[in-house]
Structure formats: structure tokens, C-alpha cells
PDB file of C-alpha atoms in Angstrom:
ATOM      1  CA  UNK A 182      18.758 -58.060 118.038  1.00 41.00           C
ATOM      2  CA  UNK A 183      19.476 -60.126 114.944  1.00 47.00           C
ATOM      3  CA  UNK A 184      22.324 -58.503 113.026  1.00 56.00           C
ATOM      4  CA  UNK A 185      22.569 -60.677 109.916  1.00 59.00           C
ATOM      5  CA  UNK A 186      20.248 -61.307 106.953  1.00 59.00           C
ATOM      6  CA  UNK A 187      20.649 -64.716 105.334  1.00 59.00           C
ATOM      7  CA  UNK A 188      19.517 -65.145 101.729  1.00 59.00           C
ATOM      8  CA  UNK A 189      19.269 -68.369  99.742  1.00 57.00           C
ATOM      9  CA  UNK A 190      17.587 -68.836  96.352  1.00 59.00           C
ATOM     10  CA  UNK A 191      15.869 -72.223  96.459  1.00 53.00           C
ATOM     11  CA  UNK A 192      15.319 -72.212  92.687  1.00 54.00           C
ATOM     12  CA  UNK A 193      18.888 -71.447  91.630  1.00 60.00           C
ATOM     13  CA  UNK A 194      20.699 -73.067  94.540  1.00 59.00           C
ATOM     14  CA  UNK A 195      24.257 -72.019  95.281  1.00 63.00           C
ATOM     15  CA  UNK A 196      25.730 -70.540  98.436  1.00 68.00           C
ATOM     16  CA  UNK A 197      23.728 -69.030 101.247  1.00 68.00           C
ATOM     17  CA  UNK A 198      24.705 -65.363 101.417  1.00 72.00           C
ATOM     18  CA  UNK A 199      24.716 -63.170 104.496  1.00 74.00           C
ATOM     19  CA  UNK A 200      24.430 -59.401 104.836  1.00 74.00           C
ATOM     20  CA  UNK A 201      24.835 -56.893 107.637  1.00 75.00           C
ATOM     21  CA  UNK A 202      21.514 -55.496 108.718  1.00 73.00           C
ATOM     22  CA  UNK A 203      21.537 -51.637 109.041  1.00 78.00           C
ATOM     23  CA  UNK A 204      20.943 -50.596 112.672  1.00 78.00           C
ATOM     24  CA  UNK A 205      19.686 -54.158 113.331  1.00 72.00           C
ATOM     25  CA  UNK A 206      16.497 -53.267 111.438  1.00 83.00           C
ATOM     26  CA  UNK A 207      13.766 -55.748 110.599  1.00 83.00           C
ATOM     27  CA  UNK A 208      13.213 -56.821 106.996  1.00 85.00           C
ATOM     28  CA  UNK A 209      10.032 -55.393 105.433  1.00 87.00           C
ATOM     29  CA  UNK A 210      10.599 -56.827 101.948  1.00 88.00           C
ATOM     30  CA  UNK A 211      13.332 -58.659 100.053  1.00 85.00           C
ATOM     31  CA  UNK A 212      14.080 -59.518  96.414  1.00 86.00           C
ATOM     32  CA  UNK A 213      17.065 -61.284  94.796  1.00 83.00           C
ATOM     33  CA  UNK A 214      18.731 -57.871  94.431  1.00 88.00           C
ATOM     34  CA  UNK A 215      17.739 -55.741  97.412  1.00 90.00           C
ATOM     35  CA  UNK A 216      16.021 -55.626 100.774  1.00 89.00           C
ATOM     36  CA  UNK A 217      14.031 -52.990 102.656  1.00 90.00           C
ATOM     37  CA  UNK A 218      15.020 -52.783 106.303  1.00 88.00           C
ATOM     38  CA  UNK A 219      12.877 -50.838 108.766  1.00 88.00           C
ATOM     39  CA  UNK A 220      13.508 -49.633 112.291  1.00 87.00           C
ATOM     40  CA  UNK A 221      10.409 -49.353 114.449  1.00 83.00           C
ATOM     41  CA  UNK A 222       9.673 -46.944 117.283  1.00 83.00           C
ATOM     42  CA  UNK A 223       6.521 -47.184 119.395  1.00 79.00           C
ATOM     43  CA  UNK A 224       5.015 -49.592 116.871  1.00 76.00           C
ATOM     44  CA  UNK A 225       5.549 -47.295 113.881  1.00 80.00           C
ATOM     45  CA  UNK A 226       8.134 -46.999 111.130  1.00 83.00           C
ATOM     46  CA  UNK A 227      10.981 -44.789 112.295  1.00 87.00           C
ATOM     47  CA  UNK A 228      13.654 -45.324 109.622  1.00 90.00           C
ATOM     48  CA  UNK A 229      13.783 -47.144 106.282  1.00 92.00           C
ATOM     49  CA  UNK A 230      17.026 -48.446 104.791  1.00 92.00           C
ATOM     50  CA  UNK A 231      17.645 -49.812 101.318  1.00 94.00           C
ATOM     51  CA  UNK A 232      20.119 -52.701 101.381  1.00 91.00           C
ATOM     52  CA  UNK A 233      21.825 -53.569  98.088  1.00 91.00           C
ATOM     53  CA  UNK A 234      22.373 -57.335  98.073  1.00 87.00           C
ATOM     54  CA  UNK A 235      24.891 -57.095  95.236  1.00 87.00           C
ATOM     55  CA  UNK A 236      27.533 -55.095  97.114  1.00 89.00           C
ATOM     56  CA  UNK A 237      26.192 -55.150 100.720  1.00 86.00           C
ATOM     57  CA  UNK A 238      25.853 -51.352 100.751  1.00 90.00           C
ATOM     58  CA  UNK A 239      22.930 -49.553 102.389  1.00 90.00           C
ATOM     59  CA  UNK A 240      21.373 -46.104 102.396  1.00 93.00           C
ATOM     60  CA  UNK A 241      18.643 -44.285 104.260  1.00 93.00           C
ATOM     61  CA  UNK A 242      15.432 -43.685 102.296  1.00 93.00           C
ATOM     62  CA  UNK A 243      13.979 -40.153 102.390  1.00 90.00           C
ATOM     63  CA  UNK A 244      10.181 -40.156 102.013  1.00 88.00           C
ATOM     64  CA  UNK A 245      10.070 -36.358 101.628  1.00 85.00           C
ATOM     65  CA  UNK A 246       6.489 -35.116 102.122  1.00 81.00           C
ATOM     66  CA  UNK A 247       5.198 -38.566 103.137  1.00 86.00           C
ATOM     67  CA  UNK A 248       4.760 -39.010 106.898  1.00 83.00           C
ATOM     68  CA  UNK A 249       6.879 -42.062 107.739  1.00 81.00           C
ATOM     69  CA  UNK A 250       4.998 -42.824 110.955  1.00 78.00           C
ATOM     70  CA  UNK A 251       1.760 -43.114 108.933  1.00 82.00           C
ATOM     71  CA  UNK A 252       3.209 -45.574 106.399  1.00 87.00           C
ATOM     72  CA  UNK A 253       1.776 -49.085 106.707  1.00 81.00           C
ATOM     73  CA  UNK A 254       2.898 -50.918 103.556  1.00 87.00           C
ATOM     74  CA  UNK A 255       6.237 -51.057 101.694  1.00 91.00           C
ATOM     75  CA  UNK A 256       7.189 -53.193  98.678  1.00 92.00           C
ATOM     76  CA  UNK A 257      10.145 -53.451  96.303  1.00 92.00           C
ATOM     77  CA  UNK A 258      10.010 -54.296  92.608  1.00 91.00           C
ATOM     78  CA  UNK A 259      11.786 -57.540  91.751  1.00 88.00           C
ATOM     79  CA  UNK A 260      14.810 -55.688  90.311  1.00 90.00           C
ATOM     80  CA  UNK A 261      15.094 -53.641  93.500  1.00 91.00           C
ATOM     81  CA  UNK A 262      14.976 -50.321  91.640  1.00 92.00           C
ATOM     82  CA  UNK A 263      11.497 -49.159  92.674  1.00 93.00           C
ATOM     83  CA  UNK A 264       9.829 -48.829  96.067  1.00 94.00           C
ATOM     84  CA  UNK A 265       6.079 -48.447  96.485  1.00 95.00           C
ATOM     85  CA  UNK A 266       4.315 -47.681  99.725  1.00 93.00           C
ATOM     86  CA  UNK A 267       1.049 -46.628 101.306  1.00 90.00           C
ATOM     87  CA  UNK A 268       0.597 -43.684 103.647  1.00 88.00           C
ATOM     88  CA  UNK A 269      -2.611 -44.892 105.198  1.00 76.00           C
ATOM     89  CA  UNK A 270      -2.125 -45.051 108.956  1.00 58.00           C
ATOM     90  CA  UNK A 271      -1.072 -47.949 111.158  1.00 52.00           C
ATOM     91  CA  UNK A 272      -3.741 -47.530 113.814  1.00 53.00           C
ATOM     92  CA  UNK A 273      -7.517 -47.115 113.823  1.00 51.00           C
ATOM     93  CA  UNK A 274      -7.178 -43.578 115.173  1.00 55.00           C
ATOM     94  CA  UNK A 275      -4.921 -42.473 112.270  1.00 58.00           C
ATOM     95  CA  UNK A 276      -7.448 -40.285 110.480  1.00 67.00           C
ATOM     96  CA  UNK A 277      -5.621 -39.425 107.274  1.00 73.00           C
ATOM     97  CA  UNK A 278      -6.446 -39.452 103.579  1.00 80.00           C
ATOM     98  CA  UNK A 279      -4.552 -42.464 102.174  1.00 85.00           C
ATOM     99  CA  UNK A 280      -1.875 -42.090  99.498  1.00 90.00           C
ATOM    100  CA  UNK A 281      -0.057 -44.568  97.278  1.00 94.00           C
ATOM    101  CA  UNK A 282       3.473 -43.445  96.437  1.00 95.00           C
ATOM    102  CA  UNK A 283       6.460 -44.621  94.401  1.00 95.00           C
ATOM    103  CA  UNK A 284      10.169 -43.881  94.832  1.00 94.00           C
ATOM    104  CA  UNK A 285      12.921 -44.340  92.261  1.00 94.00           C
ATOM    105  CA  UNK A 286      15.749 -45.814  94.346  1.00 94.00           C
ATOM    106  CA  UNK A 287      18.548 -44.413  92.139  1.00 92.00           C
ATOM    107  CA  UNK A 288      17.292 -40.813  91.903  1.00 93.00           C
ATOM    108  CA  UNK A 289      15.242 -40.595  95.104  1.00 92.00           C
ATOM    109  CA  UNK A 290      12.364 -39.041  93.156  1.00 93.00           C
ATOM    110  CA  UNK A 291       8.988 -39.561  94.834  1.00 94.00           C
ATOM    111  CA  UNK A 292       5.675 -39.608  92.985  1.00 94.00           C
ATOM    112  CA  UNK A 293       2.157 -39.879  94.450  1.00 94.00           C
ATOM    113  CA  UNK A 294       0.258 -42.343  92.245  1.00 95.00           C
ATOM    114  CA  UNK A 295      -3.095 -42.374  94.021  1.00 93.00           C
ATOM    115  CA  UNK A 296      -4.814 -40.300  96.688  1.00 90.00           C
ATOM    116  CA  UNK A 297      -7.915 -41.533  98.479  1.00 83.00           C
ATOM    117  CA  UNK A 298     -11.243 -39.780  98.813  1.00 76.00           C
ATOM    118  CA  UNK A 299     -11.135 -38.960 102.523  1.00 73.00           C
ATOM    119  CA  UNK A 300     -10.142 -40.239 105.957  1.00 68.00           C
ATOM    120  CA  UNK A 301     -12.891 -42.893 105.829  1.00 73.00           C
ATOM    121  CA  UNK A 302     -10.895 -44.888 103.289  1.00 76.00           C
ATOM    122  CA  UNK A 303      -7.794 -46.996 103.671  1.00 79.00           C
ATOM    123  CA  UNK A 304      -5.203 -48.788 101.542  1.00 85.00           C
ATOM    124  CA  UNK A 305      -4.978 -52.252 103.083  1.00 80.00           C
ATOM    125  CA  UNK A 306      -2.306 -54.213 101.175  1.00 86.00           C
ATOM    126  CA  UNK A 307      -0.351 -53.650  97.960  1.00 91.00           C
ATOM    127  CA  UNK A 308       1.978 -55.344  95.504  1.00 92.00           C
ATOM    128  CA  UNK A 309       4.106 -54.380  92.498  1.00 93.00           C
ATOM    129  CA  UNK A 310       4.618 -56.324  89.271  1.00 91.00           C
ATOM    130  CA  UNK A 311       8.025 -57.826  88.526  1.00 86.00           C
ATOM    131  CA  UNK A 312       8.775 -55.210  85.854  1.00 87.00           C
ATOM    132  CA  UNK A 313       7.701 -52.348  88.152  1.00 89.00           C
ATOM    133  CA  UNK A 314       5.088 -51.103  85.663  1.00 92.00           C
ATOM    134  CA  UNK A 315       1.915 -52.024  87.566  1.00 95.00           C
ATOM    135  CA  UNK A 316       0.870 -51.624  91.196  1.00 96.00           C
ATOM    136  CA  UNK A 317      -2.158 -53.331  92.706  1.00 95.00           C
ATOM    137  CA  UNK A 318      -3.693 -52.432  96.063  1.00 92.00           C
ATOM    138  CA  UNK A 319      -6.853 -53.118  98.028  1.00 87.00           C
ATOM    139  CA  UNK A 320      -8.787 -49.956  98.852  1.00 85.00           C
ATOM    140  CA  UNK A 321     -11.433 -50.080 101.542  1.00 79.00           C
ATOM    141  CA  UNK A 322     -14.281 -47.883 102.743  1.00 73.00           C
ATOM    142  CA  UNK A 323     -14.408 -47.800 106.559  1.00 68.00           C
ATOM    143  CA  UNK A 324     -17.580 -47.742 108.646  1.00 64.00           C
ATOM    144  CA  UNK A 325     -18.093 -45.749 111.850  1.00 60.00           C
ATOM    145  CA  UNK A 326     -16.195 -48.397 113.822  1.00 58.00           C
ATOM    146  CA  UNK A 327     -13.203 -48.155 111.432  1.00 56.00           C
ATOM    147  CA  UNK A 328     -13.818 -51.615 109.952  1.00 64.00           C
ATOM    148  CA  UNK A 329     -13.772 -52.251 106.206  1.00 68.00           C
ATOM    149  CA  UNK A 330     -17.313 -51.979 104.824  1.00 72.00           C
ATOM    150  CA  UNK A 331     -16.535 -52.226 101.112  1.00 77.00           C
ATOM    151  CA  UNK A 332     -13.314 -52.999  99.292  1.00 81.00           C
ATOM    152  CA  UNK A 333     -11.900 -52.918  95.775  1.00 86.00           C
ATOM    153  CA  UNK A 334      -8.717 -54.114  94.135  1.00 91.00           C
ATOM    154  CA  UNK A 335      -7.325 -51.200  92.131  1.00 93.00           C
ATOM    155  CA  UNK A 336      -4.497 -51.481  89.601  1.00 95.00           C
ATOM    156  CA  UNK A 337      -2.546 -48.416  88.461  1.00 96.00           C
ATOM    157  CA  UNK A 338       0.494 -47.964  86.249  1.00 96.00           C
ATOM    158  CA  UNK A 339       3.749 -46.244  87.184  1.00 94.00           C
ATOM    159  CA  UNK A 340       2.280 -42.880  86.099  1.00 95.00           C
ATOM    160  CA  UNK A 341      -0.761 -43.228  88.355  1.00 95.00           C
ATOM    161  CA  UNK A 342      -3.272 -44.071  85.610  1.00 96.00           C
ATOM    162  CA  UNK A 343      -5.994 -46.451  86.757  1.00 95.00           C
ATOM    163  CA  UNK A 344      -5.824 -49.609  84.633  1.00 95.00           C
ATOM    164  CA  UNK A 345      -8.500 -51.734  86.325  1.00 94.00           C
ATOM    165  CA  UNK A 346     -10.741 -51.965  89.382  1.00 92.00           C
ATOM    166  CA  UNK A 347     -12.439 -55.038  90.825  1.00 91.00           C
ATOM    167  CA  UNK A 348     -15.149 -54.622  93.479  1.00 86.00           C
ATOM    168  CA  UNK A 349     -14.846 -57.114  96.338  1.00 80.00           C
ATOM    169  CA  UNK A 350     -17.521 -55.964  98.805  1.00 75.00           C
ATOM    170  CA  UNK A 351     -16.625 -56.895 102.399  1.00 72.00           C
ATOM    171  CA  UNK A 352     -14.363 -59.642 101.088  1.00 71.00           C
ATOM    172  CA  UNK A 353     -11.199 -57.554 101.235  1.00 71.00           C
ATOM    173  CA  UNK A 354      -7.848 -59.164 100.362  1.00 76.00           C
ATOM    174  CA  UNK A 355      -5.214 -59.626 103.048  1.00 75.00           C
ATOM    175  CA  UNK A 356      -2.595 -60.408 100.389  1.00 81.00           C
ATOM    176  CA  UNK A 357      -2.051 -59.490  96.720  1.00 86.00           C
ATOM    177  CA  UNK A 358       0.492 -60.826  94.235  1.00 85.00           C
ATOM    178  CA  UNK A 359       1.035 -60.398  90.484  1.00 87.00           C
ATOM    179  CA  UNK A 360       1.778 -63.339  88.234  1.00 83.00           C
ATOM    180  CA  UNK A 361       5.272 -63.270  86.732  1.00 80.00           C
ATOM    181  CA  UNK A 362       3.999 -61.862  83.422  1.00 85.00           C
ATOM    182  CA  UNK A 363       1.893 -59.175  85.137  1.00 88.00           C
ATOM    183  CA  UNK A 364      -1.330 -60.340  83.445  1.00 89.00           C
ATOM    184  CA  UNK A 365      -3.024 -61.834  86.483  1.00 88.00           C
ATOM    185  CA  UNK A 366      -3.479 -60.833  90.098  1.00 88.00           C
ATOM    186  CA  UNK A 367      -3.728 -63.354  92.922  1.00 84.00           C
ATOM    187  CA  UNK A 368      -5.421 -62.508  96.213  1.00 84.00           C
ATOM    188  CA  UNK A 369      -6.202 -64.319  99.434  1.00 80.00           C
ATOM    189  CA  UNK A 370      -8.980 -63.853 101.991  1.00 79.00           C
ATOM    190  CA  UNK A 371      -9.991 -65.814 105.076  1.00 72.00           C
ATOM    191  CA  UNK A 372     -13.129 -66.291 107.126  1.00 70.00           C
ATOM    192  CA  UNK A 373     -11.806 -66.677 110.660  1.00 60.00           C
ATOM    193  CA  UNK A 374     -14.990 -67.961 112.314  1.00 66.00           C
ATOM    194  CA  UNK A 375     -15.447 -70.848 109.868  1.00 68.00           C
ATOM    195  CA  UNK A 376     -11.714 -71.529 109.305  1.00 71.00           C
ATOM    196  CA  UNK A 377     -12.262 -71.123 105.549  1.00 77.00           C
ATOM    197  CA  UNK A 378      -9.554 -69.829 103.215  1.00 75.00           C
ATOM    198  CA  UNK A 379     -10.261 -68.422  99.753  1.00 79.00           C
ATOM    199  CA  UNK A 380      -7.744 -68.146  96.909  1.00 77.00           C
ATOM    200  CA  UNK A 381      -8.581 -66.103  93.835  1.00 82.00           C
ATOM    201  CA  UNK A 382      -6.864 -65.431  90.522  1.00 84.00           C
ATOM    202  CA  UNK A 383      -8.101 -62.594  88.285  1.00 89.00           C
ATOM    203  CA  UNK A 384      -7.213 -62.030  84.643  1.00 90.00           C
ATOM    204  CA  UNK A 385      -6.589 -58.274  84.585  1.00 92.00           C
ATOM    205  CA  UNK A 386      -7.612 -57.782  80.953  1.00 90.00           C
ATOM    206  CA  UNK A 387     -10.960 -59.604  80.893  1.00 92.00           C
ATOM    207  CA  UNK A 388     -11.803 -59.837  84.606  1.00 89.00           C
ATOM    208  CA  UNK A 389     -12.216 -63.620  84.469  1.00 89.00           C
ATOM    209  CA  UNK A 390     -11.781 -65.090  87.921  1.00 84.00           C
ATOM    210  CA  UNK A 391     -10.785 -68.546  89.138  1.00 81.00           C
ATOM    211  CA  UNK A 392     -11.452 -69.463  92.753  1.00 78.00           C
ATOM    212  CA  UNK A 393     -10.419 -72.184  95.160  1.00 73.00           C
ATOM    213  CA  UNK A 394     -10.958 -72.696  98.878  1.00 72.00           C
ATOM    214  CA  UNK A 395      -9.761 -74.826 101.757  1.00 71.00           C
ATOM    215  CA  UNK A 396     -10.979 -75.354 105.284  1.00 72.00           C
ATOM    216  CA  UNK A 397      -8.929 -76.048 108.376  1.00 66.00           C
ATOM    217  CA  UNK A 398      -6.644 -74.565 110.964  1.00 60.00           C
ATOM    218  CA  UNK A 399      -3.839 -73.449 108.705  1.00 55.00           C
ATOM    219  CA  UNK A 400      -2.633 -69.995 107.855  1.00 54.00           C
ATOM    220  CA  UNK A 401      -1.468 -68.567 104.570  1.00 53.00           C
ATOM    221  CA  UNK A 402       2.244 -67.847 104.118  1.00 51.00           C
ATOM    222  CA  UNK A 403       2.746 -65.038 101.601  1.00 49.00           C
ATOM    223  CA  UNK A 404       6.430 -65.752 101.099  1.00 46.00           C
ATOM    224  CA  UNK A 405       5.562 -69.204  99.794  1.00 45.00           C
ATOM    225  CA  UNK A 406       3.158 -67.976  97.134  1.00 48.00           C
ATOM    226  CA  UNK A 407       4.003 -69.332  93.674  1.00 47.00           C
ATOM    227  CA  UNK A 408       4.294 -67.366  90.465  1.00 44.00           C
ATOM    228  CA  UNK A 409       0.865 -68.166  89.022  1.00 41.00           C
ATOM    229  CA  UNK A 410      -1.350 -68.665  92.009  1.00 41.00           C
ATOM    230  CA  UNK A 411       0.095 -71.650  93.813  1.00 43.00           C
ATOM    231  CA  UNK A 412      -0.452 -71.190  97.491  1.00 44.00           C
ATOM    232  CA  UNK A 413       0.771 -72.760 100.668  1.00 43.00           C
ATOM    233  CA  UNK A 414      -0.304 -72.916 104.279  1.00 42.00           C
ATOM    234  CA  UNK A 415       1.248 -73.805 107.597  1.00 39.00           C
ATOM    235  CA  UNK A 416      -0.617 -75.468 110.438  1.00 37.00           C
ATOM    236  CA  UNK A 417      -0.817 -73.396 113.594  1.00 38.00           C
ATOM    237  CA  UNK A 418       1.520 -75.725 115.462  1.00 39.00           C
ATOM    238  CA  UNK A 419       4.245 -74.526 113.076  1.00 40.00           C
ATOM    239  CA  UNK A 420       5.513 -78.025 112.326  1.00 40.00           C
ATOM    240  CA  UNK A 421       3.398 -79.380 109.493  1.00 40.00           C
ATOM    241  CA  UNK A 422       3.354 -77.881 106.039  1.00 41.00           C
ATOM    242  CA  UNK A 423       0.452 -77.973 103.591  1.00 41.00           C
ATOM    243  CA  UNK A 424       0.793 -77.340  99.847  1.00 41.00           C
ATOM    244  CA  UNK A 425      -2.254 -76.826  97.676  1.00 43.00           C
ATOM    245  CA  UNK A 426      -2.833 -76.993  93.922  1.00 40.00           C
ATOM    246  CA  UNK A 427      -2.846 -74.079  91.492  1.00 40.00           C
ATOM    247  CA  UNK A 428      -5.957 -71.910  91.249  1.00 39.00           C
ATOM    248  CA  UNK A 429      -5.673 -71.603  87.458  1.00 38.00           C
TER     249      UNK A 429
END
């Protein structure tokens, strides 16, 4: 097992810092201030730790009424003070009604922000704005074979109020990301058979959408996504790196 987390800010430079990983857990998400470390068991989340990157302290996260083994997505706000997650099942036979939840790291208070219609729906991916005030997630309707039939991007605030919804049809996002100012949402989709990659940027207030696409055997790297829709890809051989222009 890897026991150390290394963190280096490529924008600010400085020293590379290292942190002890709780129970040798894997990293589910990381910000300049905190990291979420998860321990898996039989392919499911078993424990979640919050690692404070300021003082190298860690604590176990209690999800209360949320079933940890059914959680599939976890994200931290940029300041590390808020955790959002989706209880939506990790396997096709997890027939549960999906929930979007938020946890205040300091108080441990948990709030359900969104609850799906029934077990034939699923929260696919999610993201949280830098200020922690908005959460975006893709919400899909499943067919009889448990594949996504229709999908939407839904945006809610920290109280659970729906702020916007964008219908995507079968073109469901495999990644979502807010712009730094929280006014735009970036999402990525791919057509595997044709090796096409689609990059989209939506203005949340007016719904205006900018699109770009590429074709080739590269794969999107979410950790390299820029602040306002820059995107990057890596060739499958893992050696070459491709950087594409902004979508806006």
C-alpha cells in the first residue's frame, strides 16, 4: 500500500508537501486545504477520512443515515469545509432511490439536498462550486437494462433549491466542473465507438452553450481541467500529452 500523499501546487510553486495517509486509504478528492481518503472493501466504500492538509490531522467521517456502501461520488469544496456526495449505488443491481447530500466538516451536520424519483434513476457525477454555494450533478433515467436513457444536468444551492436544469438526452456527462466564478458549468462526454470527445460550457444564467470536439485515441483527464473550460487529454500509451484550446 502507498502510505504517503504528495501535494504540489503547480501554480504557486514552493515545496512539495507530504502527508500520512489514514489507514493507507486511497484519495477520492483533494483541494489545497484538505483531502478525502477512502478505504474500500469488496469494491465499495468502507470508511471515509477527512485529511486536513494544514496540520496533517485526520478524522473519520460519519454519514449518519446515508448508506456508505451505496455511495458512489464524493467531492470537497475548494476550502475543504464542505463535502457533497451521492447515495446512488455502485453496481447495476443497487436498486435504491438516489440522494444528494452535504456535510459540514466542522459540525458534522448532514443535509439531504435532493432525492430522486425512484430506483430507476441515478446520480452519475457531481461537482461543487469553489465557494460551496452551488452543486451540479448529472441525473439519469435508467432503462430496463439499467443503462442511462435520458439525462439532465441539475444545479442546486446549499439549501437544496433547484437553480437550473439542462436536458441532455442520452448524452450524459461523465465529468462536471464549475468555472472559478461559479457562473458556468463545464461537462465532458465521449462517443467510444467513433473515438469522438465532446467538451461543453454552459452559462448557468442564460443557458447559452459553447461546444468543441476532438477525435482520436486520447482520454480526458479531469484533474487537468482548467478553470474556464480548458481541457486536456492523454494518449492511451500514457506517454504523450495533448492540450486543447478553451471552449469559450
